[in-house]
Coordinates of C-alpha atoms in Angstrom, one line a residue:
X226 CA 19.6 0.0 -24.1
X227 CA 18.3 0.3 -27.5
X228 CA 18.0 3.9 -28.4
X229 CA 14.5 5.3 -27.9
X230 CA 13.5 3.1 -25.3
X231 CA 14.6 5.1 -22.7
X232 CA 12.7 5.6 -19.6
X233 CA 10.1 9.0 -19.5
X234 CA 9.6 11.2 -15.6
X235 CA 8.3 14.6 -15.5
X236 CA 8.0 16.6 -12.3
X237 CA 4.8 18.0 -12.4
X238 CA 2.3 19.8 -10.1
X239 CA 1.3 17.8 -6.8
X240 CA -1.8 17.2 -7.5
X241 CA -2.1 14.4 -10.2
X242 CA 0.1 11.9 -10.8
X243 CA 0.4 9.5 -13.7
X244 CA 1.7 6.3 -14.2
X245 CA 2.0 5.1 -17.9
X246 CA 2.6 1.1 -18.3
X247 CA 3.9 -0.2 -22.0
X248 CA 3.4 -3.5 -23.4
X249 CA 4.8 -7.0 -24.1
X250 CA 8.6 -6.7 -26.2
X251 CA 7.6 -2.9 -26.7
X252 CA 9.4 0.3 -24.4
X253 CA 8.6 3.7 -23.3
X254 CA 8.5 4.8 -26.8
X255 CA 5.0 3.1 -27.9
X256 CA 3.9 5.4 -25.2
X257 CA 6.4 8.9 -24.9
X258 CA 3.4 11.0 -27.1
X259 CA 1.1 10.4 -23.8
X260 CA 3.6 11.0 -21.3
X261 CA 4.6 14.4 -23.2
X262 CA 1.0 15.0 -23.6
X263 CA 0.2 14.5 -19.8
X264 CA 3.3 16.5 -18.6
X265 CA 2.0 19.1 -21.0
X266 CA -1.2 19.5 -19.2
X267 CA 1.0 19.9 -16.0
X268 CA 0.9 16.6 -14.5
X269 CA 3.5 14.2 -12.5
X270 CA 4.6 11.4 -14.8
X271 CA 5.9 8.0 -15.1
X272 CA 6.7 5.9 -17.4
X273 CA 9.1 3.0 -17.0
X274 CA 11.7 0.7 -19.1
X275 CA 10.1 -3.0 -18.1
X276 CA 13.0 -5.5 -16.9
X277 CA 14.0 -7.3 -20.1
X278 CA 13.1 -4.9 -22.7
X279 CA 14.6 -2.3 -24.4
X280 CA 18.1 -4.2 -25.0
X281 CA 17.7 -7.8 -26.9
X282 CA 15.0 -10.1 -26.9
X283 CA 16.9 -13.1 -25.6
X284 CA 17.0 -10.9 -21.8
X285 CA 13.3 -11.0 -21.8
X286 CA 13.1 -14.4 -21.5
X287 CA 15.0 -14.0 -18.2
X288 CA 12.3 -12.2 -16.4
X289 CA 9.1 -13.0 -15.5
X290 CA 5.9 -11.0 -14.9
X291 CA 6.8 -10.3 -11.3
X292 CA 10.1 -8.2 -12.5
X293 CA 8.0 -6.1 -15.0
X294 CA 4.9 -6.3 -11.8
X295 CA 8.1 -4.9 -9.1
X296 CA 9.0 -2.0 -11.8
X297 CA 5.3 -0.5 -12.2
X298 CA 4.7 -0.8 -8.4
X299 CA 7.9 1.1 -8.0
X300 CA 6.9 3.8 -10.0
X301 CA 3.6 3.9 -8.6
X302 CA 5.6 4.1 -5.0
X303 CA 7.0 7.5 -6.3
X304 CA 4.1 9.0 -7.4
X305 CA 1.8 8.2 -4.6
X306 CA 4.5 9.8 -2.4
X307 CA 3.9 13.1 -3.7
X308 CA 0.8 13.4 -5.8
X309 CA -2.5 13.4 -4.0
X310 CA -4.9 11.4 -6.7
X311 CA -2.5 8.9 -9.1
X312 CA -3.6 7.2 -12.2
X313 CA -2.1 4.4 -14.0
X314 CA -2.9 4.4 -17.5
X315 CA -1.5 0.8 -19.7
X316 CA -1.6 -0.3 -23.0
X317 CA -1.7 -4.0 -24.0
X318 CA 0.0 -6.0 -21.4
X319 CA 0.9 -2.5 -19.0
X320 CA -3.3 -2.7 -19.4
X321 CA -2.7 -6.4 -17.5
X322 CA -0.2 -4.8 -14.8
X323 CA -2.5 -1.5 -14.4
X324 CA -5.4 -4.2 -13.4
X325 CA -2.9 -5.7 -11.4
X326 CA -1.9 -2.5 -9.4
X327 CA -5.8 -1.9 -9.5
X328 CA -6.3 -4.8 -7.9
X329 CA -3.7 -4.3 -4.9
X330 CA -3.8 -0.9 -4.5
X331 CA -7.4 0.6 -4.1
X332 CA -6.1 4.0 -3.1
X333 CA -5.5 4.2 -6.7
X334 CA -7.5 7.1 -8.4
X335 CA -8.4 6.2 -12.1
X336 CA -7.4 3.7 -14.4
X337 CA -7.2 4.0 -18.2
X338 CA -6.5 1.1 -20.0
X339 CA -5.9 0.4 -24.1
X340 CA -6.6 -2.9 -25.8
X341 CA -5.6 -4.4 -22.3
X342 CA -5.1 -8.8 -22.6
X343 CA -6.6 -10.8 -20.0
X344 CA -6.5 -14.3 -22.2
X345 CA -6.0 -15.4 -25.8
X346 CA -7.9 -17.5 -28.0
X347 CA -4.7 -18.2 -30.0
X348 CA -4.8 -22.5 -29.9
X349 CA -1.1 -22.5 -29.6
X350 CA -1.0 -20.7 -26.1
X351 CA -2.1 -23.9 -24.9
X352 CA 1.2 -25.6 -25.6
X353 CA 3.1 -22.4 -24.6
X354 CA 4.3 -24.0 -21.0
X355 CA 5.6 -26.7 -23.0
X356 CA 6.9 -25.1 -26.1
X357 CA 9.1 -22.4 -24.1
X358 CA 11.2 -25.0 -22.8
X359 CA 12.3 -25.7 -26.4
X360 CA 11.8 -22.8 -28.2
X361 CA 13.1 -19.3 -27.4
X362 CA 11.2 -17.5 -29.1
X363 CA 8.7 -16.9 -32.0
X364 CA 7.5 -14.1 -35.2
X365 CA 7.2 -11.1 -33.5
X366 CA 3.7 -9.4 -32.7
X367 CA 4.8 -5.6 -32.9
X368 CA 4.5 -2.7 -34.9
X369 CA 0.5 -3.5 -35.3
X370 CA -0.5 0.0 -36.6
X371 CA -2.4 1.2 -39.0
X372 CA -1.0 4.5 -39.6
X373 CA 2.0 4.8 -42.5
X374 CA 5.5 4.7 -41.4
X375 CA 5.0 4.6 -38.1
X376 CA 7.2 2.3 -36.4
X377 CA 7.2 0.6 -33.0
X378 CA 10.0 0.0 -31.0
X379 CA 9.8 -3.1 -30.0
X380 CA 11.6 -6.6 -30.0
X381 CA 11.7 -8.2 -33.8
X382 CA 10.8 -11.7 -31.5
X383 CA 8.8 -13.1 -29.1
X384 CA 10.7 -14.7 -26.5
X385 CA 8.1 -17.5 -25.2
X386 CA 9.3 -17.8 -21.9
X387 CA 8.5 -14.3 -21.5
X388 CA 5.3 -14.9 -23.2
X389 CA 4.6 -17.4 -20.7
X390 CA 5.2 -15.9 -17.9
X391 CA 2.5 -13.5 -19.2
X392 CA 0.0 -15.9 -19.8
X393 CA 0.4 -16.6 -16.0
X394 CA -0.1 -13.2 -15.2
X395 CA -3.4 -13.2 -17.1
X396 CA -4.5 -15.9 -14.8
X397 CA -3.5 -13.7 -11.6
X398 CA -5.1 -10.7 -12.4
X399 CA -8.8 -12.4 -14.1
X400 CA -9.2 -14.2 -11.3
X401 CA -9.1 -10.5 -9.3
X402 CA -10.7 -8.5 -11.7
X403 CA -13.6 -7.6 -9.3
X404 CA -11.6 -6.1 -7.1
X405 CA -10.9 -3.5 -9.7
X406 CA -13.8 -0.7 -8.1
X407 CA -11.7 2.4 -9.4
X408 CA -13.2 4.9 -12.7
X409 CA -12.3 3.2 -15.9
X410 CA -11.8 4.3 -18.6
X411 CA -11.2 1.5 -21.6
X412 CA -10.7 2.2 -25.4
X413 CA -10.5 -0.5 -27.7
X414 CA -9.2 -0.8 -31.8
X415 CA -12.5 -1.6 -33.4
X416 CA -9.6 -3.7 -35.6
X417 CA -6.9 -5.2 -33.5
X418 CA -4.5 -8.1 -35.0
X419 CA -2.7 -9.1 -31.6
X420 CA -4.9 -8.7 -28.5
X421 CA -8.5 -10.6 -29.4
X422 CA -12.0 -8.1 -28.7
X423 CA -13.1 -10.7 -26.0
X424 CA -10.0 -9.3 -23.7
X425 CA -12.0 -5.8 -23.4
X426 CA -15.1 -7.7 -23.2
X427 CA -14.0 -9.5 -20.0
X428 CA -12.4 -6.8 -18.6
X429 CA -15.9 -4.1 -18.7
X430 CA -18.1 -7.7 -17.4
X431 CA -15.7 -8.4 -15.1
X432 CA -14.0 -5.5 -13.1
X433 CA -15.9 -4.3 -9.6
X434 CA -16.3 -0.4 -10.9
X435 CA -19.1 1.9 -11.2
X436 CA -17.7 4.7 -12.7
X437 CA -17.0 2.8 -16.2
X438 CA -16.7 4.4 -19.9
X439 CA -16.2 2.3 -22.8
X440 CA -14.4 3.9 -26.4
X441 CA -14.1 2.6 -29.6
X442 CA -11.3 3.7 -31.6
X443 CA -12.3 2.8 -35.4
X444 CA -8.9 4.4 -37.4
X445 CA -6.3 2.3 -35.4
X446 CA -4.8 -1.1 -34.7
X447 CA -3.2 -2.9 -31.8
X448 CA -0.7 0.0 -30.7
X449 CA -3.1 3.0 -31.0
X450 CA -1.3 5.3 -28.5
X451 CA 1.1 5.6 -31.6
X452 CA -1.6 5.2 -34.5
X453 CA -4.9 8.3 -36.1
X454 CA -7.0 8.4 -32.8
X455 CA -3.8 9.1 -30.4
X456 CA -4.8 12.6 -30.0
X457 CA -8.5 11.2 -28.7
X458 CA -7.3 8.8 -26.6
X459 CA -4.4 11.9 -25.0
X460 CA -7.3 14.5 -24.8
X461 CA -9.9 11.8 -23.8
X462 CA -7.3 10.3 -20.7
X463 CA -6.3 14.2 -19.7
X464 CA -10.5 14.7 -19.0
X465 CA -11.3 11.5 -17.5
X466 CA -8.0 12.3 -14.9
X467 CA -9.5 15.9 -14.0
X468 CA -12.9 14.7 -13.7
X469 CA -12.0 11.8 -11.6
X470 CA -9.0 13.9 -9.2
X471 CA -12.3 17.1 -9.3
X472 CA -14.8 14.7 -7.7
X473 CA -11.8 13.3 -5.4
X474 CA -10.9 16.2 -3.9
X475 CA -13.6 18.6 -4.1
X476 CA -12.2 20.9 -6.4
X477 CA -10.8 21.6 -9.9
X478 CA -8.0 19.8 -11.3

């Protein structure tokens, strides 16, 4: 395991519960300032290592999107064993599998999603089924951020089985999306170089919820949990889980 990536769990009150998804050839890391910010506030978290990340690129093109699916179900299994209202929250591709859990698990209090993909407009995913076969992998996509010197941990390739295995997962969860009838919260990069505006788009047409609010975070790129408006989207993600866990049960978080 590369060092950094390590998983993040913090036993928190009862109460709420938290499970934090991060995205394609990325680890725990893109996403350890949220966890510490949630278990700050006192809350149950989770935050996973996804099969085939966090070590070399080459072993994420031995999984597919059902071994990263089976981990964030896992950790969602924990949580919902203890805490009364659990959230997921996901960022890029953890936004896919938290519209995935969404989707099969509607005792699922809140979800909070970042620059989630749903689909890309990129011509060359068309060939991607194809091109896998051949080619292991590709530039990488990470480390989209518009803050200086920070740096994502992530893979310095894209392994294109992987990425095709994601592009089947895209397909799975649109076709579901509404199902999706939990709160939402979505905040999207005004500027975003790796996950296309028409994914956030889709999502707010598409999901089944009432309880929807959209945010648009103008000082950060693709990875904006590590990027200027982290702190808004930590303070705005602890609110959104006390409101929603406060009209739940009928009393304050």
């Amino acid at each position: 395991m590369l060092v950094g990536a390590e998983p993040f769990a913090h036993e928190g009150s009862d109460d709420i519960g938290v499970l934090l998804c991060h995205g394609f050839t990325s680890t725990p890391q893109s996403m350890r300032g949220w966890a510490e910010h949630l278990a700050e506030a006192g809350h149950s978290v989770r935050c996973p290592l996804l099969p085939g990340h966090g070590t070399r690129w080459q072993e994420l093109n031995r999984t597919t999107w059902r071994d990263w699916y089976g981990a964030v179900e896992r950790a969602l299994d924990e949580l919902r064993g203890r805490c009364r209202s659990v959230f997921v929250f996901g960022l890029s591709m953890g936004g896919t599998l938290t519209l995935r859990l969404a989707e099969q698990h509607p005792d699922i209090a809140g979800i909070v999603l970042v620059n989630p993909s749903v689909m890309t407009l990129r011509k060359e995913a068309k060939l991607l089924p194809v091109l896998s076969r051949v080619v292991p992998s590709m530039a990488a996509i990470a480390g989209d951020i518009a803050k200086p010197e920070v740096v994502e941990l992530a893979y310095s390739r894209l392994p294109l089985r992987g990425m095709a295995s994601l592009q089947q997962m895209w397909g799975v969860v649109r076709a579901d999306l509404g199902s999706v009838r939990q709160p939402l919260l979505l905040l999207h990069s005004a500027v975003d170089h790796v996950v296309e505006p028409e994914n956030s788009a889709i999502v707010l047409s598409e999901v089944g919820s009432q309880d929807v609010t959209e945010v648009v975070l103008d000082d950060s790129y693709h990875v904006a949990t590590l990027d200027h408006d982290a702190p808004r989207i930590f303070n705005d993600s602890v609110e959104f889980v006390h409101r929603v866990h406060s009209a739940r049960v009928g009393e304050p978080a």
